[in-house]
mmCIF file with all atom_site columns, C-alpha atoms in Angstrom:
data_model
loop_
_atom_site.group_PDB
_atom_site.id
_atom_site.type_symbol
_atom_site.label_atom_id
_atom_site.label_alt_id
_atom_site.label_comp_id
_atom_site.label_asym_id
_atom_site.label_entity_id
_atom_site.label_seq_id
_atom_site.pdbx_PDB_ins_code
_atom_site.Cartn_x
_atom_site.Cartn_y
_atom_site.Cartn_z
_atom_site.occupancy
_atom_site.B_iso_or_equiv
_atom_site.pdbx_formal_charge
_atom_site.auth_seq_id
_atom_site.auth_comp_id
_atom_site.auth_asym_id
_atom_site.auth_atom_id
_atom_site.pdbx_PDB_model_num
ATOM 1  C CA . MET A 1 1  ? -9.314  16.510  4.447   1.00 63.00 ? 1060 MET A CA 1
ATOM 2  C CA . GLU A 1 2  ? -10.663 15.468  0.868   1.00 73.00 ? 1061 GLU A CA 1
ATOM 3  C CA . ARG A 1 3  ? -7.836  12.494  0.980   1.00 71.00 ? 1062 ARG A CA 1
ATOM 4  C CA . ARG A 1 4  ? -9.413  11.164  4.211   1.00 75.00 ? 1063 ARG A CA 1
ATOM 5  C CA . ASN A 1 5  ? -13.137 11.432  3.222   1.00 80.00 ? 1064 ASN A CA 1
ATOM 6  C CA . ARG A 1 6  ? -12.222 9.402   0.173   1.00 79.00 ? 1065 ARG A CA 1
ATOM 7  C CA . THR A 1 7  ? -10.300 6.598   1.900   1.00 79.00 ? 1066 THR A CA 1
ATOM 8  C CA . ILE A 1 8  ? -13.111 6.571   4.558   1.00 83.00 ? 1067 ILE A CA 1
ATOM 9  C CA . LYS A 1 9  ? -15.631 5.857   2.010   1.00 85.00 ? 1068 LYS A CA 1
ATOM 10 C CA . ILE A 1 10 ? -13.392 3.419   0.503   1.00 84.00 ? 1069 ILE A CA 1
ATOM 11 C CA . ILE A 1 11 ? -13.644 1.833   4.038   1.00 87.00 ? 1070 ILE A CA 1
ATOM 12 C CA . GLU A 1 12 ? -17.218 1.794   4.404   1.00 90.00 ? 1071 GLU A CA 1
ATOM 13 C CA . GLU A 1 13 ? -17.603 -0.237  1.169   1.00 91.00 ? 1072 GLU A CA 1
ATOM 14 C CA . LEU A 1 14 ? -15.328 -2.811  2.053   1.00 90.00 ? 1073 LEU A CA 1
ATOM 15 C CA . LEU A 1 15 ? -17.395 -2.917  5.352   1.00 92.00 ? 1074 LEU A CA 1
ATOM 16 C CA . TYR A 1 16 ? -20.332 -2.987  3.326   1.00 94.00 ? 1075 TYR A CA 1
ATOM 17 C CA . ALA A 1 17 ? -18.915 -5.733  0.668   1.00 93.00 ? 1076 ALA A CA 1
ATOM 18 C CA . ASP A 1 18 ? -18.307 -7.934  4.131   1.00 92.00 ? 1077 ASP A CA 1
ATOM 19 C CA . SER A 1 19 ? -21.637 -7.641  5.395   1.00 93.00 ? 1078 SER A CA 1
ATOM 20 C CA . LEU A 1 20 ? -23.040 -9.779  2.066   1.00 93.00 ? 1079 LEU A CA 1
ATOM 21 C CA . ASP A 1 21 ? -23.660 -13.021 1.612   1.00 92.00 ? 1080 ASP A CA 1
ATOM 22 C CA . GLU A 1 22 ? -21.239 -15.374 0.268   1.00 90.00 ? 1081 GLU A CA 1
ATOM 23 C CA . ASP A 1 23 ? -21.882 -15.412 -3.238  1.00 89.00 ? 1082 ASP A CA 1
ATOM 24 C CA . GLN A 1 24 ? -22.438 -11.520 -3.084  1.00 95.00 ? 1083 GLN A CA 1
ATOM 25 C CA . LYS A 1 25 ? -19.862 -10.710 -0.973  1.00 94.00 ? 1084 LYS A CA 1
ATOM 26 C CA . ALA A 1 26 ? -17.174 -12.635 -3.496  1.00 93.00 ? 1085 ALA A CA 1
ATOM 27 C CA . ASP A 1 27 ? -18.632 -10.478 -6.170  1.00 93.00 ? 1086 ASP A CA 1
ATOM 28 C CA . ALA A 1 28 ? -18.725 -7.332  -4.267  1.00 94.00 ? 1087 ALA A CA 1
ATOM 29 C CA . LEU A 1 29 ? -15.081 -7.231  -3.094  1.00 93.00 ? 1088 LEU A CA 1
ATOM 30 C CA . LEU A 1 30 ? -13.958 -8.241  -6.220  1.00 91.00 ? 1089 LEU A CA 1
ATOM 31 C CA . LEU A 1 31 ? -15.190 -4.850  -7.890  1.00 92.00 ? 1090 LEU A CA 1
ATOM 32 C CA . TRP A 1 32 ? -13.858 -3.440  -4.836  1.00 91.00 ? 1091 TRP A CA 1
ATOM 33 C CA . ALA A 1 33 ? -10.313 -4.749  -5.767  1.00 88.00 ? 1092 ALA A CA 1
ATOM 34 C CA . LYS A 1 34 ? -10.641 -3.673  -9.267  1.00 88.00 ? 1093 LYS A CA 1
ATOM 35 C CA . LYS A 1 35 ? -11.768 -0.478  -8.611  1.00 87.00 ? 1094 LYS A CA 1
ATOM 36 C CA . TYR A 1 36 ? -9.050  0.723   -6.174  1.00 81.00 ? 1095 TYR A CA 1
ATOM 37 C CA . PHE A 1 37 ? -6.271  -1.150  -6.839  1.00 79.00 ? 1096 PHE A CA 1
ATOM 38 C CA . GLN A 1 38 ? -6.421  -0.800  -10.616 1.00 77.00 ? 1097 GLN A CA 1
ATOM 39 C CA . ASN A 1 39 ? -6.134  2.922   -10.044 1.00 70.00 ? 1098 ASN A CA 1
ATOM 40 C CA . ASN A 1 40 ? -3.428  2.465   -7.453  1.00 66.00 ? 1099 ASN A CA 1
ATOM 41 C CA . ILE A 1 41 ? -5.647  4.504   -4.813  1.00 64.00 ? 1100 ILE A CA 1
ATOM 42 C CA . PHE A 1 42 ? -3.744  4.738   -1.804  1.00 60.00 ? 1101 PHE A CA 1
ATOM 43 C CA . LEU A 1 43 ? -5.817  3.457   1.347   1.00 61.00 ? 1102 LEU A CA 1
ATOM 44 C CA . ASP A 1 44 ? -3.729  5.018   3.816   1.00 59.00 ? 1103 ASP A CA 1
ATOM 45 C CA . ASP A 1 45 ? -4.157  8.594   3.800   1.00 64.00 ? 1104 ASP A CA 1
ATOM 46 C CA . GLY A 1 46 ? -5.075  10.407  7.134   1.00 71.00 ? 1105 GLY A CA 1
ATOM 47 C CA . LEU A 1 47 ? -6.229  7.772   8.883   1.00 75.00 ? 1106 LEU A CA 1
ATOM 48 C CA . SER A 1 48 ? -5.617  7.065   12.672  1.00 81.00 ? 1107 SER A CA 1
ATOM 49 C CA . ILE A 1 49 ? -4.271  3.809   14.040  1.00 85.00 ? 1108 ILE A CA 1
ATOM 50 C CA . GLU A 1 50 ? -7.709  2.505   15.214  1.00 85.00 ? 1109 GLU A CA 1
ATOM 51 C CA . GLU A 1 51 ? -8.655  3.236   11.419  1.00 82.00 ? 1110 GLU A CA 1
ATOM 52 C CA . LYS A 1 52 ? -5.935  1.584   9.779   1.00 82.00 ? 1111 LYS A CA 1
ATOM 53 C CA . GLU A 1 53 ? -6.295  -1.674  12.285  1.00 87.00 ? 1112 GLU A CA 1
ATOM 54 C CA . ILE A 1 54 ? -9.935  -1.831  11.247  1.00 86.00 ? 1113 ILE A CA 1
ATOM 55 C CA . LEU A 1 55 ? -8.913  -1.846  7.548   1.00 84.00 ? 1114 LEU A CA 1
ATOM 56 C CA . LEU A 1 56 ? -6.037  -4.295  8.161   1.00 87.00 ? 1115 LEU A CA 1
ATOM 57 C CA . GLU A 1 57 ? -8.497  -6.659  9.739   1.00 91.00 ? 1116 GLU A CA 1
ATOM 58 C CA . LEU A 1 58 ? -10.960 -6.118  6.799   1.00 90.00 ? 1117 LEU A CA 1
ATOM 59 C CA . PHE A 1 59 ? -8.586  -6.786  4.570   1.00 87.00 ? 1118 PHE A CA 1
ATOM 60 C CA . TYR A 1 60 ? -6.724  -9.798  5.668   1.00 92.00 ? 1119 TYR A CA 1
ATOM 61 C CA . LYS A 1 61 ? -10.209 -11.179 6.641   1.00 93.00 ? 1120 LYS A CA 1
ATOM 62 C CA . ASN A 1 62 ? -11.508 -10.783 3.247   1.00 93.00 ? 1121 ASN A CA 1
ATOM 63 C CA . ILE A 1 63 ? -8.459  -12.153 1.563   1.00 93.00 ? 1122 ILE A CA 1
ATOM 64 C CA . ILE A 1 64 ? -9.277  -15.715 3.901   1.00 95.00 ? 1123 ILE A CA 1
ATOM 65 C CA . PHE A 1 65 ? -12.768 -15.611 2.747   1.00 95.00 ? 1124 PHE A CA 1
ATOM 66 C CA . LEU A 1 66 ? -11.625 -15.284 -0.829  1.00 94.00 ? 1125 LEU A CA 1
ATOM 67 C CA . LYS A 1 67 ? -9.062  -17.872 -0.508  1.00 95.00 ? 1126 LYS A CA 1
ATOM 68 C CA . LYS A 1 68 ? -11.840 -20.556 1.083   1.00 95.00 ? 1127 LYS A CA 1
ATOM 69 C CA . TYR A 1 69 ? -14.678 -19.445 -1.450  1.00 94.00 ? 1128 TYR A CA 1
ATOM 70 C CA . GLN A 1 70 ? -12.074 -20.345 -4.281  1.00 94.00 ? 1129 GLN A CA 1
ATOM 71 C CA . LYS A 1 71 ? -11.436 -23.863 -2.545  1.00 96.00 ? 1130 LYS A CA 1
ATOM 72 C CA . ASN A 1 72 ? -15.134 -24.398 -2.607  1.00 95.00 ? 1131 ASN A CA 1
ATOM 73 C CA . ILE A 1 73 ? -15.773 -23.305 -6.192  1.00 94.00 ? 1132 ILE A CA 1
ATOM 74 C CA . LYS A 1 74 ? -13.046 -25.619 -7.158  1.00 95.00 ? 1133 LYS A CA 1
ATOM 75 C CA . LYS A 1 75 ? -14.307 -28.255 -5.242  1.00 95.00 ? 1134 LYS A CA 1
ATOM 76 C CA . ASN A 1 76 ? -17.943 -28.101 -6.800  1.00 94.00 ? 1135 ASN A CA 1
ATOM 77 C CA . LEU A 1 77 ? -16.715 -27.326 -10.271 1.00 94.00 ? 1136 LEU A CA 1
ATOM 78 C CA . LEU A 1 78 ? -14.935 -30.867 -9.890  1.00 94.00 ? 1137 LEU A CA 1
ATOM 79 C CA . GLU A 1 79 ? -17.740 -32.831 -7.960  1.00 94.00 ? 1138 GLU A CA 1
ATOM 80 C CA . GLN A 1 80 ? -19.863 -31.368 -10.864 1.00 93.00 ? 1139 GLN A CA 1
ATOM 81 C CA . ASP A 1 81 ? -17.361 -32.773 -13.525 1.00 91.00 ? 1140 ASP A CA 1
ATOM 82 C CA . LYS A 1 82 ? -17.460 -36.325 -11.924 1.00 90.00 ? 1141 LYS A CA 1
ATOM 83 C CA . ILE A 1 83 ? -21.151 -36.394 -12.088 1.00 91.00 ? 1142 ILE A CA 1
ATOM 84 C CA . LYS A 1 84 ? -21.291 -35.270 -15.385 1.00 89.00 ? 1143 LYS A CA 1
ATOM 85 C CA . SER A 1 85 ? -18.684 -37.789 -16.853 1.00 88.00 ? 1144 SER A CA 1
ATOM 86 C CA . PHE A 1 86 ? -20.717 -40.481 -14.812 1.00 86.00 ? 1145 PHE A CA 1
ATOM 87 C CA . LEU A 1 87 ? -23.593 -39.319 -16.654 1.00 87.00 ? 1146 LEU A CA 1
ATOM 88 C CA . ASP A 1 88 ? -21.817 -39.530 -19.917 1.00 85.00 ? 1147 ASP A CA 1
ATOM 89 C CA . ASN A 1 89 ? -21.061 -43.131 -19.584 1.00 74.00 ? 1148 ASN A CA 1
#
């Protein structure tokens, strides 16, 4: 039961991170991933099928979000570099 409670807490933390605005969400997801994946904490302990579906949906939804966020950040940095080089000339 203790493992299940820990897993539920992990899912709740992911739900909270998912509810934040874009910049805070990216930071929270990074911290969440470092906390639980660097320590090899298994997320599937004692979950029902419905809870597993929620976890998978959140996980993949946030992977897609992070990919889009990364592209936007890269685009913004390139635009800033163009403006900087224009102003330097």
